[in-house]
CSV table of C-alpha atoms and ligand atoms in Angstrom, one decimal:
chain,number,residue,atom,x,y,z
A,278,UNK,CA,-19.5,151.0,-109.9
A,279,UNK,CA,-15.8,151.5,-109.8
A,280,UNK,CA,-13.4,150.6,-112.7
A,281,UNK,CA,-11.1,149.0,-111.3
A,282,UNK,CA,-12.1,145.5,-109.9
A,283,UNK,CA,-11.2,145.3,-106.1
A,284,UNK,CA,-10.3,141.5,-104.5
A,285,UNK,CA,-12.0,140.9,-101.2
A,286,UNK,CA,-8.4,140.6,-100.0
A,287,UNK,CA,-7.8,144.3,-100.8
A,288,UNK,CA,-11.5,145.0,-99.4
A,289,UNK,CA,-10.6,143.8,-95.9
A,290,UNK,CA,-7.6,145.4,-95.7
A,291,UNK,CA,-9.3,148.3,-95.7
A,292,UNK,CA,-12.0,147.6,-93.1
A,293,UNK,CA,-12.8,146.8,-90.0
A,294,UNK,CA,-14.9,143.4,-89.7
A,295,UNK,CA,-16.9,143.6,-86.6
A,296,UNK,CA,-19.5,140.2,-85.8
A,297,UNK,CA,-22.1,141.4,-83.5
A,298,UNK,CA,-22.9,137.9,-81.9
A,299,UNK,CA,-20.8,134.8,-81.0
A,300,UNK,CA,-21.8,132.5,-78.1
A,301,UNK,CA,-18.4,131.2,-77.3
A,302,UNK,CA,-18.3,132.2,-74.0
A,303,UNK,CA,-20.4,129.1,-72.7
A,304,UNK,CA,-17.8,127.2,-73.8
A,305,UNK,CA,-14.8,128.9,-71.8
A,306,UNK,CA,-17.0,128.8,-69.0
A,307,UNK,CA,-18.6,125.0,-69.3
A,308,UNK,CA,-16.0,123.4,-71.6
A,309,UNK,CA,-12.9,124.5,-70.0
A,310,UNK,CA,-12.6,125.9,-73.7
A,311,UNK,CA,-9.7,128.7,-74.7
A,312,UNK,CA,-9.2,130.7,-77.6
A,313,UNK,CA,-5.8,129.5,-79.0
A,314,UNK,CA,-7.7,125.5,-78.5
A,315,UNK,CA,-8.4,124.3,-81.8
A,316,UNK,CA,-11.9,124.5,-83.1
A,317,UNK,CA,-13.2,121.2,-81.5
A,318,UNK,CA,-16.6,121.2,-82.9
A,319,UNK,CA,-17.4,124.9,-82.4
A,320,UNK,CA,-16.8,127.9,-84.9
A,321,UNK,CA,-15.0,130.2,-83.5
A,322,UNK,CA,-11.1,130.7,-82.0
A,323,UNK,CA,-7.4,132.7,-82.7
A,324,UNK,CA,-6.7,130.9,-85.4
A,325,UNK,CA,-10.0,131.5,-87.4
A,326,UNK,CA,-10.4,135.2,-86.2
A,327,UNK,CA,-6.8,135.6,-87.5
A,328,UNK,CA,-7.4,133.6,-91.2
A,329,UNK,CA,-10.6,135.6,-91.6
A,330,UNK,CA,-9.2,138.8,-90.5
A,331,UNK,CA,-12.0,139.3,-88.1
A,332,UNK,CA,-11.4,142.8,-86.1
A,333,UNK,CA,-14.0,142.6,-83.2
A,334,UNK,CA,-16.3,140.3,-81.6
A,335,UNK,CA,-19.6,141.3,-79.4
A,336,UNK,CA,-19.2,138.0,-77.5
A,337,UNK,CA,-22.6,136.9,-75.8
A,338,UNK,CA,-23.3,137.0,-72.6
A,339,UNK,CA,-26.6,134.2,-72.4
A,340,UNK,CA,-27.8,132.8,-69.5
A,341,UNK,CA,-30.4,129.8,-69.9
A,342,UNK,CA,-33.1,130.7,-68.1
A,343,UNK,CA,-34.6,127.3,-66.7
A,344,UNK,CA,-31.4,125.9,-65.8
A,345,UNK,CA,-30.3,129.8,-63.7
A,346,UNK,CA,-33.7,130.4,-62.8
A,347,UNK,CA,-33.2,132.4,-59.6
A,348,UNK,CA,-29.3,133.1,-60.1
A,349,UNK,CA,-29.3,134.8,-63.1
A,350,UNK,CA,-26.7,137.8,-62.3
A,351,UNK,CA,-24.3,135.4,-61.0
A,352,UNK,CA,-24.5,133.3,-64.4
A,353,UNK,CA,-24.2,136.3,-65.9
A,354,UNK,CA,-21.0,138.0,-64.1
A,355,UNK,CA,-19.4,134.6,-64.5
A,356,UNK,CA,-19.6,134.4,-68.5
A,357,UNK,CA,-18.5,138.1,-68.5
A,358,UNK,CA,-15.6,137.0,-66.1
A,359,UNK,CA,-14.8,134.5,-68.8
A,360,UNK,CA,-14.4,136.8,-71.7
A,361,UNK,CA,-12.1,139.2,-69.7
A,362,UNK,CA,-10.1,135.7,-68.9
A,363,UNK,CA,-9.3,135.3,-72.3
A,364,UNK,CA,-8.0,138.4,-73.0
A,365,UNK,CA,-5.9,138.1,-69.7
A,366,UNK,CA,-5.0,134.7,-71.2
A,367,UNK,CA,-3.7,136.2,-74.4
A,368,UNK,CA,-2.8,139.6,-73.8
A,369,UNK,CA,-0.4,140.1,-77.1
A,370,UNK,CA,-3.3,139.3,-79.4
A,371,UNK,CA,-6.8,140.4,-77.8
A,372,UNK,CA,-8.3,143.6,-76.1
A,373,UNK,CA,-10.5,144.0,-74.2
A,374,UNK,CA,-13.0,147.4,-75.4
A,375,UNK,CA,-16.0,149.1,-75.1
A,376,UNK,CA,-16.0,151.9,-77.2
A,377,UNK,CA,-16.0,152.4,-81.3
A,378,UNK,CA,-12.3,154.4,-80.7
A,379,UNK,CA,-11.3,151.1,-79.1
A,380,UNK,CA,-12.6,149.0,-81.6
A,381,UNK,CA,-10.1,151.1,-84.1
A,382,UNK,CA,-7.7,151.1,-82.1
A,383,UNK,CA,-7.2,147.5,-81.2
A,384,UNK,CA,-7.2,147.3,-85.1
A,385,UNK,CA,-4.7,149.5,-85.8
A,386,UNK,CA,-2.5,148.1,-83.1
A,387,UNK,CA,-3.1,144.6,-84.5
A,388,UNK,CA,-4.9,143.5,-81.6
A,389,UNK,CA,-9.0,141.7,-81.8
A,390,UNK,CA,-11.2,144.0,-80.1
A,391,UNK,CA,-13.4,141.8,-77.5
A,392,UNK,CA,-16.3,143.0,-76.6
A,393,UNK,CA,-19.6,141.7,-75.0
A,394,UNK,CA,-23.6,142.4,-75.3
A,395,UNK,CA,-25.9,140.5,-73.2
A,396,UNK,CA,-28.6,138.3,-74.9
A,397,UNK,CA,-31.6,138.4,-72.6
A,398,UNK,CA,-33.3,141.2,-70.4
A,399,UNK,CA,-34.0,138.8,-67.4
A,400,UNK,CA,-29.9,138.8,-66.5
A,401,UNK,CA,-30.7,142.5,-64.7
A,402,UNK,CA,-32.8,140.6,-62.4
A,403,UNK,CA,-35.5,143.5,-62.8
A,404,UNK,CA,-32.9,146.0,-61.3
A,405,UNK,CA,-31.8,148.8,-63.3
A,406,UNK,CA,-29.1,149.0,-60.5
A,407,UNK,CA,-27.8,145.6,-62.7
A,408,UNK,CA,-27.9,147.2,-65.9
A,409,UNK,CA,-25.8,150.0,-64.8
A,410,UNK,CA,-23.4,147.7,-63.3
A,411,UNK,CA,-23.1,145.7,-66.2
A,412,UNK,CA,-22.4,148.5,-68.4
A,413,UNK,CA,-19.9,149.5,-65.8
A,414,UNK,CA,-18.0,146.0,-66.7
A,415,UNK,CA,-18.1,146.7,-70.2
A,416,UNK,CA,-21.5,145.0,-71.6
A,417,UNK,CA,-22.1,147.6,-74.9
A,418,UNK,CA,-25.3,145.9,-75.8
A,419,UNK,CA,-28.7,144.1,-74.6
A,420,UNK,CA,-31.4,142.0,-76.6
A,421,UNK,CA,-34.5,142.7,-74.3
A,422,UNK,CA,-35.2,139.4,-74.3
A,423,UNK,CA,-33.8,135.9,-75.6
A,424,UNK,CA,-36.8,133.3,-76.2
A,425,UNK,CA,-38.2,133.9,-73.2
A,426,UNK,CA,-40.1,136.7,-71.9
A,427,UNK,CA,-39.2,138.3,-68.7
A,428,UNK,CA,-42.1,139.9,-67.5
A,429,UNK,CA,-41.0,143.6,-68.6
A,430,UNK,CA,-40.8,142.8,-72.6
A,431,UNK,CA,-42.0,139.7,-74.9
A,432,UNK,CA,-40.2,137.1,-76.7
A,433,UNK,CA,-41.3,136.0,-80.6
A,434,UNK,CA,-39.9,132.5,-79.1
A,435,UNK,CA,-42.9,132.5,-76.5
A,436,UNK,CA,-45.7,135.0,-77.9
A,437,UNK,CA,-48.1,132.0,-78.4
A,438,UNK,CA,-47.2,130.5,-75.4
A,439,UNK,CA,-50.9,131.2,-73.3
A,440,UNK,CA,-49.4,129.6,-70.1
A,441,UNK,CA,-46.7,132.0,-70.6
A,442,UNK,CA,-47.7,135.8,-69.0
A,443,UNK,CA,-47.2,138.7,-71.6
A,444,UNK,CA,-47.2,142.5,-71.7
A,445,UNK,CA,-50.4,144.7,-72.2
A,446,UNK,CA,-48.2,146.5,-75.1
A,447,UNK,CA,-44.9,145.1,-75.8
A,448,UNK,CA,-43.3,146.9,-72.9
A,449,UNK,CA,-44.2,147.5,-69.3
A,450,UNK,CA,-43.8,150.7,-67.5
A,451,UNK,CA,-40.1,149.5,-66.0
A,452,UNK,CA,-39.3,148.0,-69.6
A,453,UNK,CA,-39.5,151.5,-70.9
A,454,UNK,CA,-37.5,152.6,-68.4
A,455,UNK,CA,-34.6,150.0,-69.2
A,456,UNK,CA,-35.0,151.0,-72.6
A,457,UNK,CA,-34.3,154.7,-71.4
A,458,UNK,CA,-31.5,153.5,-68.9
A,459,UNK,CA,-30.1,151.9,-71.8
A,460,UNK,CA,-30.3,155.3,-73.7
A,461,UNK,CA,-28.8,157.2,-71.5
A,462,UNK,CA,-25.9,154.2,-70.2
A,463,UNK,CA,-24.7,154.4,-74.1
A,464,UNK,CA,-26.0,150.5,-74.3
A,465,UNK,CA,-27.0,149.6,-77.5
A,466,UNK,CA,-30.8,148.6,-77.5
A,467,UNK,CA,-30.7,145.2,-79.1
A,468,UNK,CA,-33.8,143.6,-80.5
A,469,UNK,CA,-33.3,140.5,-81.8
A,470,UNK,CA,-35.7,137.9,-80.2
A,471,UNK,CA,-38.3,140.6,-79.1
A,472,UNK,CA,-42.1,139.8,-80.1
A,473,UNK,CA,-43.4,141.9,-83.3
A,474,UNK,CA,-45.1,144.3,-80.8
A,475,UNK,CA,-42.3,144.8,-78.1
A,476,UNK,CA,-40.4,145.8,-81.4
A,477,UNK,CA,-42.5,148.5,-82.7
A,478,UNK,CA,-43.2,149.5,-79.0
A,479,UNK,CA,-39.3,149.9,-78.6
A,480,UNK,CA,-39.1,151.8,-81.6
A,481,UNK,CA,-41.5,154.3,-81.0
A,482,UNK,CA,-39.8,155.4,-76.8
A,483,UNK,CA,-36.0,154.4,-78.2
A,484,UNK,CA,-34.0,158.0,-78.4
A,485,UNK,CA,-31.2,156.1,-80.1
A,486,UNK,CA,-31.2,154.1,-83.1
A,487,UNK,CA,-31.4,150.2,-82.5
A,488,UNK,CA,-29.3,147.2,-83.5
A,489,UNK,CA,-30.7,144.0,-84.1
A,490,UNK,CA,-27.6,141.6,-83.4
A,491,UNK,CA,-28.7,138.5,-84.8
A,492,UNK,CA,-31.8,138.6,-87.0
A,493,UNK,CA,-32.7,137.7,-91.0
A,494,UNK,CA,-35.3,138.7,-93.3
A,495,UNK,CA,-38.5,137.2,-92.8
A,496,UNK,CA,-39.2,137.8,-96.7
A,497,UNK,CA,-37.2,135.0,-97.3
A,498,UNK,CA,-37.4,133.1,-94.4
A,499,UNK,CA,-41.0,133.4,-92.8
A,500,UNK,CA,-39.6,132.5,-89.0
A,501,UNK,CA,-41.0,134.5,-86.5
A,502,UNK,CA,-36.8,135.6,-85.2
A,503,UNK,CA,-36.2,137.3,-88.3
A,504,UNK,CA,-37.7,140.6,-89.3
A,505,UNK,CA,-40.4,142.1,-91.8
A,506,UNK,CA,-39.5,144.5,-94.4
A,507,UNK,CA,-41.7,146.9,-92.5
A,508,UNK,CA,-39.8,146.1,-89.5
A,509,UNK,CA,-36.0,146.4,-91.1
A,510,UNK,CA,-37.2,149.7,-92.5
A,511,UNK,CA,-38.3,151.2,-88.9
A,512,UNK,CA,-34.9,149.8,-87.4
A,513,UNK,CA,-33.3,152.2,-90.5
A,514,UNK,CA,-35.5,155.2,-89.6
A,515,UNK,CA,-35.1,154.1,-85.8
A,516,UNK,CA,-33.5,157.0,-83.1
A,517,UNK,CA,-34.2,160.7,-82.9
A,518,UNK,CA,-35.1,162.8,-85.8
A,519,UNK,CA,-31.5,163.9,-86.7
A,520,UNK,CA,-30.0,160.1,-86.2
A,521,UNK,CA,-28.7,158.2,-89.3
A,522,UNK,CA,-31.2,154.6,-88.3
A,523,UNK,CA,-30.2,151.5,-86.5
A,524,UNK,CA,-28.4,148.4,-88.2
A,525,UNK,CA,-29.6,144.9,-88.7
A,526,UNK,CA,-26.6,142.5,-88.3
A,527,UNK,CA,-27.7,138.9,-90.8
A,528,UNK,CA,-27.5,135.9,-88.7
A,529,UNK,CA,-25.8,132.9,-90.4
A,530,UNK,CA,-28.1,130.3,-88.5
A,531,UNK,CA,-29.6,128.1,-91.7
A,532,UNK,CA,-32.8,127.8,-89.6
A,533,UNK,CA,-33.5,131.2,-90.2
A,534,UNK,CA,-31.6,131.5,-93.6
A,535,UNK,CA,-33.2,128.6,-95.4
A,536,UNK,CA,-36.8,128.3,-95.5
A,537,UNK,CA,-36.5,124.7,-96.4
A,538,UNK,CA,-34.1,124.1,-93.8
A,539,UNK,CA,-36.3,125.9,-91.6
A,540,UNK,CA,-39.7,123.9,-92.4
A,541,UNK,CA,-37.2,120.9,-91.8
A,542,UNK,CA,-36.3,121.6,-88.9
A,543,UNK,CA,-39.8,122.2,-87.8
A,544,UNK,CA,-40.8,119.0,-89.1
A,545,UNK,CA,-38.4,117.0,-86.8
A,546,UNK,CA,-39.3,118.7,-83.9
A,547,UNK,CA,-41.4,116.6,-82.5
A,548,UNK,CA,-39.1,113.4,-82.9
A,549,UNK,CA,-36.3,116.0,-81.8
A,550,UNK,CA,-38.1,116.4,-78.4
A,551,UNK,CA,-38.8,113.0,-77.6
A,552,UNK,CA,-35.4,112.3,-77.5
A,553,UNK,CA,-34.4,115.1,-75.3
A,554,UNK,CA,-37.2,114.3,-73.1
A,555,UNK,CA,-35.6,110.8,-72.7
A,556,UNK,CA,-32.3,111.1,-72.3
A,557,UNK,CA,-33.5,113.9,-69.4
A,558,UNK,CA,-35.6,111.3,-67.7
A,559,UNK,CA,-32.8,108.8,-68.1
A,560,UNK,CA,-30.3,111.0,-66.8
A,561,UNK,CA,-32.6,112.0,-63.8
A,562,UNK,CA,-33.3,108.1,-63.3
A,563,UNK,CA,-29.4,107.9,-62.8
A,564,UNK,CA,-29.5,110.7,-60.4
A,565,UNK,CA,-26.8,112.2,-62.9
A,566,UNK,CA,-27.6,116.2,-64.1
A,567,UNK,CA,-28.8,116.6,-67.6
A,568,UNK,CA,-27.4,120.2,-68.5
A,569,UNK,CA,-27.9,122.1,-71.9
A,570,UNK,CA,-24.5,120.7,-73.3
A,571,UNK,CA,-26.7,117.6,-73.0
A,572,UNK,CA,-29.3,118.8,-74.7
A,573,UNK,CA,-27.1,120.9,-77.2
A,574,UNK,CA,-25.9,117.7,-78.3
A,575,UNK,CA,-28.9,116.1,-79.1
A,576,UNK,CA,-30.6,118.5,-81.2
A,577,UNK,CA,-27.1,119.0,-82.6
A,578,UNK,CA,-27.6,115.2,-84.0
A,579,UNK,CA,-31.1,115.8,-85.1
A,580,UNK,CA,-30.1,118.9,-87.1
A,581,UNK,CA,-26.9,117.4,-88.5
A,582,UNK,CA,-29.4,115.2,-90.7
A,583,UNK,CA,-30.7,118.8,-92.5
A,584,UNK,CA,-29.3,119.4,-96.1
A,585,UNK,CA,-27.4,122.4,-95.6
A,586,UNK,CA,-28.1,125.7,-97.2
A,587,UNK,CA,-25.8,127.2,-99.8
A,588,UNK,CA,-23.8,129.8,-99.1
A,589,UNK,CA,-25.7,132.2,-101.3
A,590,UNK,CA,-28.9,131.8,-99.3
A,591,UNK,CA,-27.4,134.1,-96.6
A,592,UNK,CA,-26.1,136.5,-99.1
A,593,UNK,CA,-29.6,136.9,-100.3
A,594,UNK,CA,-30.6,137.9,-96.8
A,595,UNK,CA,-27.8,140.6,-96.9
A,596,UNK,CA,-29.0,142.1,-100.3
A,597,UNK,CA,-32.8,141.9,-98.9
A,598,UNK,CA,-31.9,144.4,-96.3
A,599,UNK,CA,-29.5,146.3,-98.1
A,600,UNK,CA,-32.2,147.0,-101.0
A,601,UNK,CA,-35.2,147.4,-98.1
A,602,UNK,CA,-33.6,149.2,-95.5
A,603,UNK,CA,-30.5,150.8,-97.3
A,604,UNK,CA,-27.0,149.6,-97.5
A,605,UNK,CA,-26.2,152.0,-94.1
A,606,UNK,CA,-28.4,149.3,-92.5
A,607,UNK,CA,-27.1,146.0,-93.0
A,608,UNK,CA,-24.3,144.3,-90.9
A,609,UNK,CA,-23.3,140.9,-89.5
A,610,UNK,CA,-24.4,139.0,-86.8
A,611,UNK,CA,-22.9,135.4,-86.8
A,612,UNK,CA,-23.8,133.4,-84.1
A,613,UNK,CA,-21.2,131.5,-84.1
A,614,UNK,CA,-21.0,128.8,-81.6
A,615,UNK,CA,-24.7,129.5,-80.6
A,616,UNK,CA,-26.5,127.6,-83.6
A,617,UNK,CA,-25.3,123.9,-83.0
A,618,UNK,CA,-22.8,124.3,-86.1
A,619,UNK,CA,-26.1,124.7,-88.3
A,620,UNK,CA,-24.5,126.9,-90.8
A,621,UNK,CA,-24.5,127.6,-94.8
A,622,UNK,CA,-22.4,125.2,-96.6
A,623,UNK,CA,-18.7,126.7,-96.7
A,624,UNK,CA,-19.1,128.7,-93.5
A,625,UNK,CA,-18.2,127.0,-90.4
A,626,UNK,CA,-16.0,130.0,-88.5
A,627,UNK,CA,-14.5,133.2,-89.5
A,628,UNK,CA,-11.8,131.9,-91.3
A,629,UNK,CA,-14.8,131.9,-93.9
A,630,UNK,CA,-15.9,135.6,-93.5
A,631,UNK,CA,-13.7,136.3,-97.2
A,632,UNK,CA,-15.7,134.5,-99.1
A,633,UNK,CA,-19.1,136.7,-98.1
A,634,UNK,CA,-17.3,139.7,-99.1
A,635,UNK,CA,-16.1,138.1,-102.4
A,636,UNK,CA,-19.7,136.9,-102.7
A,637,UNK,CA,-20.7,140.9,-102.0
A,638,UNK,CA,-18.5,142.1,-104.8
A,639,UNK,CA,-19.6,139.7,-107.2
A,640,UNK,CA,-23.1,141.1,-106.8
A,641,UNK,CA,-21.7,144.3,-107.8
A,642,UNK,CA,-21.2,145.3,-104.2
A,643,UNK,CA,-18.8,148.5,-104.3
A,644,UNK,CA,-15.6,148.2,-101.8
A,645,UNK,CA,-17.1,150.9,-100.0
A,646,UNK,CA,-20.8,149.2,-99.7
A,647,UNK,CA,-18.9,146.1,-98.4
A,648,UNK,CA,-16.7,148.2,-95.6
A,649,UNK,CA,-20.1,149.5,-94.5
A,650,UNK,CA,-21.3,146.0,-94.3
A,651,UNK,CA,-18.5,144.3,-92.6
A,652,UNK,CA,-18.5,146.4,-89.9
A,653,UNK,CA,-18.4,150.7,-90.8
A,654,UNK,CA,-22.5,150.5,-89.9
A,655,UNK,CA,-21.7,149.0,-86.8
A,656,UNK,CA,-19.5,150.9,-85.6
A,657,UNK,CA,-22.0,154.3,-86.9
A,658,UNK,CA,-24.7,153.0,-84.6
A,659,UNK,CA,-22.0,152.2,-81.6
A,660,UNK,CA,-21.4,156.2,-82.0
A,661,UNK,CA,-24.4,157.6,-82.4
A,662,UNK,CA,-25.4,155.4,-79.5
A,663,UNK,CA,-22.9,157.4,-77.5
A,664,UNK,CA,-23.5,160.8,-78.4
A,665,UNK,CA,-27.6,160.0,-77.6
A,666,UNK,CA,-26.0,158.8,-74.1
A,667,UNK,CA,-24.0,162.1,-73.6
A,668,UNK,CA,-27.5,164.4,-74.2
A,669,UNK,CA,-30.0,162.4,-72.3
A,670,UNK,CA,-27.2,162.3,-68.7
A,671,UNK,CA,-27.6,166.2,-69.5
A,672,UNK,CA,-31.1,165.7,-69.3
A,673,UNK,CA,-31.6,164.1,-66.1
A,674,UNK,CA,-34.8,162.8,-66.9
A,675,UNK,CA,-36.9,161.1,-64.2
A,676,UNK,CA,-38.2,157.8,-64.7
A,677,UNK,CA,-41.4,156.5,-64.5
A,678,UNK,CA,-41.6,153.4,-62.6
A,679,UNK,CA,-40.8,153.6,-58.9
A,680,UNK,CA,-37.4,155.3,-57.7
A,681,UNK,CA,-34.3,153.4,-58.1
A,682,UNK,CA,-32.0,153.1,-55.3
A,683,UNK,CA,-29.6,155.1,-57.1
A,684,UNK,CA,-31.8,157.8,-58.4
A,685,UNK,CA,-32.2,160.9,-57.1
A,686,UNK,CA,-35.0,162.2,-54.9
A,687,UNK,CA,-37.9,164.2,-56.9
A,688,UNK,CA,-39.1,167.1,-55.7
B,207,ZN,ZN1,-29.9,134.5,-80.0
């Protein structure tokens, strides 16, 4: 503990603030929605990042799966064409990286780094070909999966699901492969959302340490997206045998901060559905298109009725991982704009982020532990991730599944 007492304000002068996960980018693409708008019902925009001195968002790149079934990539290059709109759209206040220099170096020249990971293996279309492209256009990170599994890795949002095909062992042959593509691209391998066993089976062929971009301690609340102790321990120890361990980045969602909120939330879901269901059939009796703003807004008005959680709930989650998995190991990973504005009383964008670390250093956080937190582990992982990248394309390691086009020919 240092002497002298530090104010957050001084704290976050002196670091950078990264946010791993914010969803916003379905709203510049649906909602006609720009980043100088006012907030509008969602969390995130200029003025908040600029109150809450955010330095860099992962935007996320999501494609619902039902309602893209079969055009996928094309949902997915539009959202990342959105993101790189906005920072056309403001070019004196964002920039566009992909890289942890850029990150720095957006904050040094005043400028929010924007950058974007993709939430959900089935936007490569089973191609590896699409992974590398999407690298190419900047994507930095990739949850295997988002509730749905795709065939190649499992979802903890579809694991019981018997109708629903799974993996023999977490991975297939070609999702092991796309975890080593991923390796060698410099991706970061992102597994928030993935099924307990697609985890630990990602853990064990990973050659770089692992980020999970949006995930909670299960300790304190038992839902099956956030993470054991025994998993946020492998995810520090996760990467080679000379890397410094992955980084699990809190989400803010109060489903998976609260445990009450959570068994609330369960408990209307039945009630929840029926509702969606209806207005679906309605909307389909009407021959008008019921699409997931629709939907959105529904369970938005279903979860509104949920106490929310305090403030110090998520905090709690923060000091979990920090005391199971190490203080090196803990980041944050917002969700903003992805949870239906179900957040932790006193948080509702980043205009807000202050009063975490205040809440950090009132636990007896030292400014250095909190610099880590709001973004130094991040940006550890991001380079580690890239040095892994520069070994294995020395390598030139064959897959195992069958040739890609781009591959070479074995001999
Ligand atoms: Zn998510």
């Amino acid at each position: 503990m240092t002497a002298k007492k530090v104010t957050a304000a001084e704290v976050e002068k002196s670091a950078i603030i990264i946010d791993t996960h914010a969803d916003t980018p379905q709203r510049f693409v649906d909602e006609g929605f720009n980043l100088g708008d006012p907030l509008n019902g969602g969390n995130l925009n200029l003025d908040s990042i600029q109150k809450g001195n955010l330095g860099a968002e992962f935007f996320s790149i999501w494609v619902e799966p039902t309602l893209y079934k079969g055009h996928d990539a094309r949902r997915t290059l539009e959202l990342i064409d959105s993101v790189k709109q906005q920072v056309t759209k403001y070019p004196d206040k964002l920039m566009f990286v992909a890289t942890p220099e850029g990150i720095e170096y957006a904050h040094r020249t005043h400028k929010f780094a924007v950058l974007m990971g993709i939430e959900g293996g089935h936007s490569i279309e089973n191609s590896l070909a699409l992974l590398r492209q999407y690298y190419a256009l900047g994507v930095r990170y990739m949850t295997l999966t988002w509730s749905n599994s795709n065939g190649w890795a499992d979802s903890s949002g579809d694991i019981d699901d018997t109708s629903v095909p799974h993996t023999k062992e977490g991975l297939t042959e070609f999702g092991k492969d796309v975890v080593y593509e991923m390796n060698r691209l410099g991706m970061m391998v992102d597994i928030s959302h993935v099924s307990d066993r697609t985890f630990y089976r990602t853990l064990v062929i990973t050659r770089a340490p692992v980020i999970a971009s949006h995930s909670g301690a299960r300790a304190l609340c038992n839902a099956p997206r956030n993470m054991t102790d025994d998993m946020l321990r492998a995810v520090a120890n996760s990467g080679g045998p000379n890397s410094k361990g992955g980084v699990v980045q809190v989400n803010f969602f109060s489903g998976f901060v609260s445990q009450a909120y959570w068994d609330a939330m369960k408990a209307q879901a039945p009630e929840r559905q029926k509702a969606v269901d209806e207005a679906k059939a309605r909307a389909a009796a009407d021959g008008k298109p019921f699409a997931y703003p629709d939907e959105e807004k529904i369970q938005r008005s279903y979860m509104d009725k949920i106490p929310r959680p305090p403030l110090s709930m998520l905090i709690d989650h923060i000091d979990h991982i920090a005391k199971v998995a190490g203080v090196d190991h803990v980041g944050l990973g917002s969700d903003f704009d992805g949870v239906s504005g179900q957040l932790p009383e006193g948080l509702d964008s980043p205009a807000d982020l202050p009063k975490i670390t205040q809440a950090l250093l009132d636990r007896g956080y030292s400014a250095e532990d909190c610099r880590k937190i709001l973004g130094g582990n991040l940006l550890r992982v991001f380079r580690e991730v890239e040095a892994v990248s520069k070994e294995l394309q020395a390598e030139d390691r064959p897959r195992i599944t069958e040739k890609q086009p781009f591959d070479k020919v074995a001999k």
